[in-house]
mmCIF file of C-alpha atoms in Angstrom:
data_model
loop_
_atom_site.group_PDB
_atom_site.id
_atom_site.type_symbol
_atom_site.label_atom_id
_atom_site.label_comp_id
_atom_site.label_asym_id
_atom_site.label_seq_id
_atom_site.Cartn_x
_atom_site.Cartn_y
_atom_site.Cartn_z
ATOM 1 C CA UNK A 13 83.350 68.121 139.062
ATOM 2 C CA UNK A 14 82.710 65.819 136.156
ATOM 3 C CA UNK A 15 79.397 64.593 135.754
ATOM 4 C CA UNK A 16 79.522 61.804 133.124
ATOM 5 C CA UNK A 17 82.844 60.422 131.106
ATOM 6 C CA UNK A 18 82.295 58.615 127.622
ATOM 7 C CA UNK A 19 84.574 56.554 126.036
ATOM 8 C CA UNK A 20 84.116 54.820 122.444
ATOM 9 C CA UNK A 21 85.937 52.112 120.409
ATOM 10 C CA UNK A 22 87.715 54.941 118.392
ATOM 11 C CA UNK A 23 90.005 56.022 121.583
ATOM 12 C CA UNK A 24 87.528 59.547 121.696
ATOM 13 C CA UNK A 25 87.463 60.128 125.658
ATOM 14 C CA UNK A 26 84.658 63.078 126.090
ATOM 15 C CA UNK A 27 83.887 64.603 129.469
ATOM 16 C CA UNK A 28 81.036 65.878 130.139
ATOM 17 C CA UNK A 29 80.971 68.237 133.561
ATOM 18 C CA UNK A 30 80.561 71.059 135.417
ATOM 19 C CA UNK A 31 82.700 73.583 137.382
ATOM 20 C CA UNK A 32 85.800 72.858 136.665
ATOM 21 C CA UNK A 33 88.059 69.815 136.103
ATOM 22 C CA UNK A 34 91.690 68.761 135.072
ATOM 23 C CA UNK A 35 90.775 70.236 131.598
ATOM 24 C CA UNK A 36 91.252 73.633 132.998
ATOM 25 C CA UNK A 37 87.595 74.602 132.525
ATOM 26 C CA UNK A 38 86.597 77.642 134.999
ATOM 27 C CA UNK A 39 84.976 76.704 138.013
ATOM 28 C CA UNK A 40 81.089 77.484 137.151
ATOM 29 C CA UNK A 41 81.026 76.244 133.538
ATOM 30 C CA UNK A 42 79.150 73.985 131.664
ATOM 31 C CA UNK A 43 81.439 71.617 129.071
ATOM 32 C CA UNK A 44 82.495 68.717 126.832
ATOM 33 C CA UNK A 45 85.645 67.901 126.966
ATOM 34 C CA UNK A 46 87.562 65.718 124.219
ATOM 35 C CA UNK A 47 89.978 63.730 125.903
ATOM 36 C CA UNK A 48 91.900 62.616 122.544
ATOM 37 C CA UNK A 49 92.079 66.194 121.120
ATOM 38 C CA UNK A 50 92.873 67.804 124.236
ATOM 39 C CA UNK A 51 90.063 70.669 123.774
ATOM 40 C CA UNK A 52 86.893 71.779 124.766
ATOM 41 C CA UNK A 53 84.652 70.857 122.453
ATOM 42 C CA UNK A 54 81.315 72.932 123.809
ATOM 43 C CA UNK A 55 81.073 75.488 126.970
ATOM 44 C CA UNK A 56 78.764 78.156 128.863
ATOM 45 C CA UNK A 57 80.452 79.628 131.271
ATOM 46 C CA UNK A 58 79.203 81.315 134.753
ATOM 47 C CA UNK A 59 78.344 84.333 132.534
ATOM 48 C CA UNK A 60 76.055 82.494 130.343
ATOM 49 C CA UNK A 61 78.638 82.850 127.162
ATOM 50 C CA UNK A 62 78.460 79.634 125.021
ATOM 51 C CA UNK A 63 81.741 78.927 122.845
ATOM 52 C CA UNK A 64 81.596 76.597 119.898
ATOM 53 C CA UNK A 65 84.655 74.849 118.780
ATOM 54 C CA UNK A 66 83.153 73.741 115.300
ATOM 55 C CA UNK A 67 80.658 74.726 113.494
ATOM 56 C CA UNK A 68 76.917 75.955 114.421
ATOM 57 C CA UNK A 69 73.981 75.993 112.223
ATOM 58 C CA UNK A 70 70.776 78.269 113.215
ATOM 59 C CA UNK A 71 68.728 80.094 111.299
ATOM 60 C CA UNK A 72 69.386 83.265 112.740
ATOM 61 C CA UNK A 73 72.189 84.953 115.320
ATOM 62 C CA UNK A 74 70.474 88.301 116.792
ATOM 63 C CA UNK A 75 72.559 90.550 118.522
ATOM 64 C CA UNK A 76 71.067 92.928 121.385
ATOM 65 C CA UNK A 77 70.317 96.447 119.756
ATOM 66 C CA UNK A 78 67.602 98.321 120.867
ATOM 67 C CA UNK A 79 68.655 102.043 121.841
ATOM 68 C CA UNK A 80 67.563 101.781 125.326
ATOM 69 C CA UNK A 81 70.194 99.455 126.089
ATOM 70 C CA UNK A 82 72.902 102.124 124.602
ATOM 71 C CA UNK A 83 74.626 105.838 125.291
ATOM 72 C CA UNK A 84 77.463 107.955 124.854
ATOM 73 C CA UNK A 85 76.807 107.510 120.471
ATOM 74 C CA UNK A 86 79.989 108.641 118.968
ATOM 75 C CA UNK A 87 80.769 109.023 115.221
ATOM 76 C CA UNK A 88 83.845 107.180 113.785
ATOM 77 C CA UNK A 89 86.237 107.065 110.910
ATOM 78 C CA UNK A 90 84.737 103.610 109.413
ATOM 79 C CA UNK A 91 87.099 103.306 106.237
ATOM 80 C CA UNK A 92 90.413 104.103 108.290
ATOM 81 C CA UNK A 93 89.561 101.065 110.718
ATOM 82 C CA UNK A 94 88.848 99.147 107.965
ATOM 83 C CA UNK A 95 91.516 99.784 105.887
ATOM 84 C CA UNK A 96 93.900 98.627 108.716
ATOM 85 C CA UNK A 97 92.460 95.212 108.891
ATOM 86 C CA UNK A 98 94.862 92.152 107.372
ATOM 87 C CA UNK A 99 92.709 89.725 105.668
ATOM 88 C CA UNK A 100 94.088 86.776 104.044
ATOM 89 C CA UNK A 101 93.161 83.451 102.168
ATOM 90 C CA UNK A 102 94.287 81.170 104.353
ATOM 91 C CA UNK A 103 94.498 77.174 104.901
ATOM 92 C CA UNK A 104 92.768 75.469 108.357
ATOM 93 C CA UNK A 105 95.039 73.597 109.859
ATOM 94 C CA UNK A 106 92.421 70.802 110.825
ATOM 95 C CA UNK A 107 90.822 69.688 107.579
ATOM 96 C CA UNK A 108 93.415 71.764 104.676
ATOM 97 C CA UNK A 109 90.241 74.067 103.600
ATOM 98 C CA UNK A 110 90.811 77.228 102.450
ATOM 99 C CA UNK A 111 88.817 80.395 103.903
ATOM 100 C CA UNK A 112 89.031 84.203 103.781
ATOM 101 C CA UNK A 113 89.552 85.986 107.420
ATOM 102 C CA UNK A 114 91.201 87.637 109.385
ATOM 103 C CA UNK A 115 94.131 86.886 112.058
ATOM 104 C CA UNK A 116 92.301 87.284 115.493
ATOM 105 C CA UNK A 117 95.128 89.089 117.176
ATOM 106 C CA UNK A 118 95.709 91.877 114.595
ATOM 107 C CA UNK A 119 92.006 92.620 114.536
ATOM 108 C CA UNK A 120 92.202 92.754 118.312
ATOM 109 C CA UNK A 121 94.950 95.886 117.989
ATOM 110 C CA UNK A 122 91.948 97.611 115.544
ATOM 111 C CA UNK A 123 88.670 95.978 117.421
ATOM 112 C CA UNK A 124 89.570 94.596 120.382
ATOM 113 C CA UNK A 125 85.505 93.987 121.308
ATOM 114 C CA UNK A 126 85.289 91.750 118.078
ATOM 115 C CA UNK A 127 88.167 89.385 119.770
ATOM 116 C CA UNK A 128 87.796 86.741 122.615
ATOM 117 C CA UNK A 129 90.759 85.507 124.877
ATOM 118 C CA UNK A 130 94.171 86.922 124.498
ATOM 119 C CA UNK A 131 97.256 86.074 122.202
ATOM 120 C CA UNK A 132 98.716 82.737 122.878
ATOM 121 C CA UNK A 133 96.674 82.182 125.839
ATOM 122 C CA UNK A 134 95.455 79.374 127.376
ATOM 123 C CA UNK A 135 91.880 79.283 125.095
ATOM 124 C CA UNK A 136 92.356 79.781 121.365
ATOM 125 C CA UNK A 137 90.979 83.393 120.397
ATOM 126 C CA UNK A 138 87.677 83.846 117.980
ATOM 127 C CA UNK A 139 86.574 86.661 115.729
ATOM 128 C CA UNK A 140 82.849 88.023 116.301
ATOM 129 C CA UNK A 141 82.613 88.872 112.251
ATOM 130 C CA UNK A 142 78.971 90.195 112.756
ATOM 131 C CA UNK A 143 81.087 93.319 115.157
ATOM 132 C CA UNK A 144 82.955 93.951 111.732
ATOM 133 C CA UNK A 145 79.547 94.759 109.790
ATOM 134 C CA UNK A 146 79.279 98.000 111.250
ATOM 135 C CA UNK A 147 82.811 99.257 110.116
ATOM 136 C CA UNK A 148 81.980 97.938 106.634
ATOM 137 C CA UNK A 149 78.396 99.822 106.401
ATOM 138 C CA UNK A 150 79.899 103.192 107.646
ATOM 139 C CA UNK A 151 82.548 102.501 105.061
ATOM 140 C CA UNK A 152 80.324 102.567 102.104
ATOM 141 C CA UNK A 153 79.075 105.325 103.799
ATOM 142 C CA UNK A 154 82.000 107.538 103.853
ATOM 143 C CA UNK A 155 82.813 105.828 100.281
ATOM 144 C CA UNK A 156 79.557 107.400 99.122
ATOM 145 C CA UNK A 157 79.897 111.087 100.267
ATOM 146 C CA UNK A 158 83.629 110.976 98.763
ATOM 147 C CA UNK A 159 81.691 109.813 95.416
ATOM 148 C CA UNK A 160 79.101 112.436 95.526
ATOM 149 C CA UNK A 161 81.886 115.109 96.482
ATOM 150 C CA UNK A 162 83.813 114.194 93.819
ATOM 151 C CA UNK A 163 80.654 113.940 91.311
ATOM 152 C CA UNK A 164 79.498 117.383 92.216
ATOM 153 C CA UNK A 165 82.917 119.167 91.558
#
């Protein structure tokens, strides 16, 4: 159910709503719309997940991890899952500037709870690149014992 539409002298139509709509939006979510681009430009859906399609400044993004909210620890091989990440230097699309990342569905195959949406789905998929850190500090970790190991012979 839309709740207030916008229009402007530069042909931008922006929809402001929620549940859903003829945007395709999930019944339950907060959203703007952009009419002219054909996207969703800002959502929370029923489950209280916001998704971004530019870019968010803060001065800090804290992720849930106090050990009371975890079980079932289990080591890992760090530098194997790591090495069989793809990154590239890539060009956006939208404005020609060049960034370093990853291709969301190939890191999906490796770390499929870094990933949102699927493959060539309806919504465009996003990389959680703080889920990555982890990898990358048991990496050096590993790294380190192979130095010391080889140091010591």
């Amino acid at each position: 159910q839309t709740v207030l539409s916008l229009n402007n002298s530069t042909s931008r139509n922006y929809e402001l709503a929620v549940g859903g709509s003829a945007s395709g939006v999930g019944s339950g979510s907060f959203y703007i719309y952009d009419g002219a681009a054909a996207s969703v430009r800002f959502k929370i859906d029923s489950t209280g997940a916001a998704t971004f399609a530019s870019s968010v400044t803060a001065t800090a993004f804290n992720t849930s991890s106090d050990y009371r909210l975890k079980e079932d620890s289990k080591d890992f091989n760090g530098l194997e899952m790591i090495s069989n990440i793809s990154v590239y230097d890539y060009k956006w699309k939208a404005n020609e500037d060049r960034a370093y990342g990853v291709m969301a569905h190939e890191l999906q195959e490796i770390l499929p709870q870094a990933v949102t949406s699927k493959k060539d789905g309806k919504e465009m998929q996003a990389v959680d690149y703080s889920k990555i850190v982890p990898l990358l500090i048991k990496s050096i970790q590993e790294l380190t014992a192979k130095i010391e190991l080889l140091k010591n012979k």
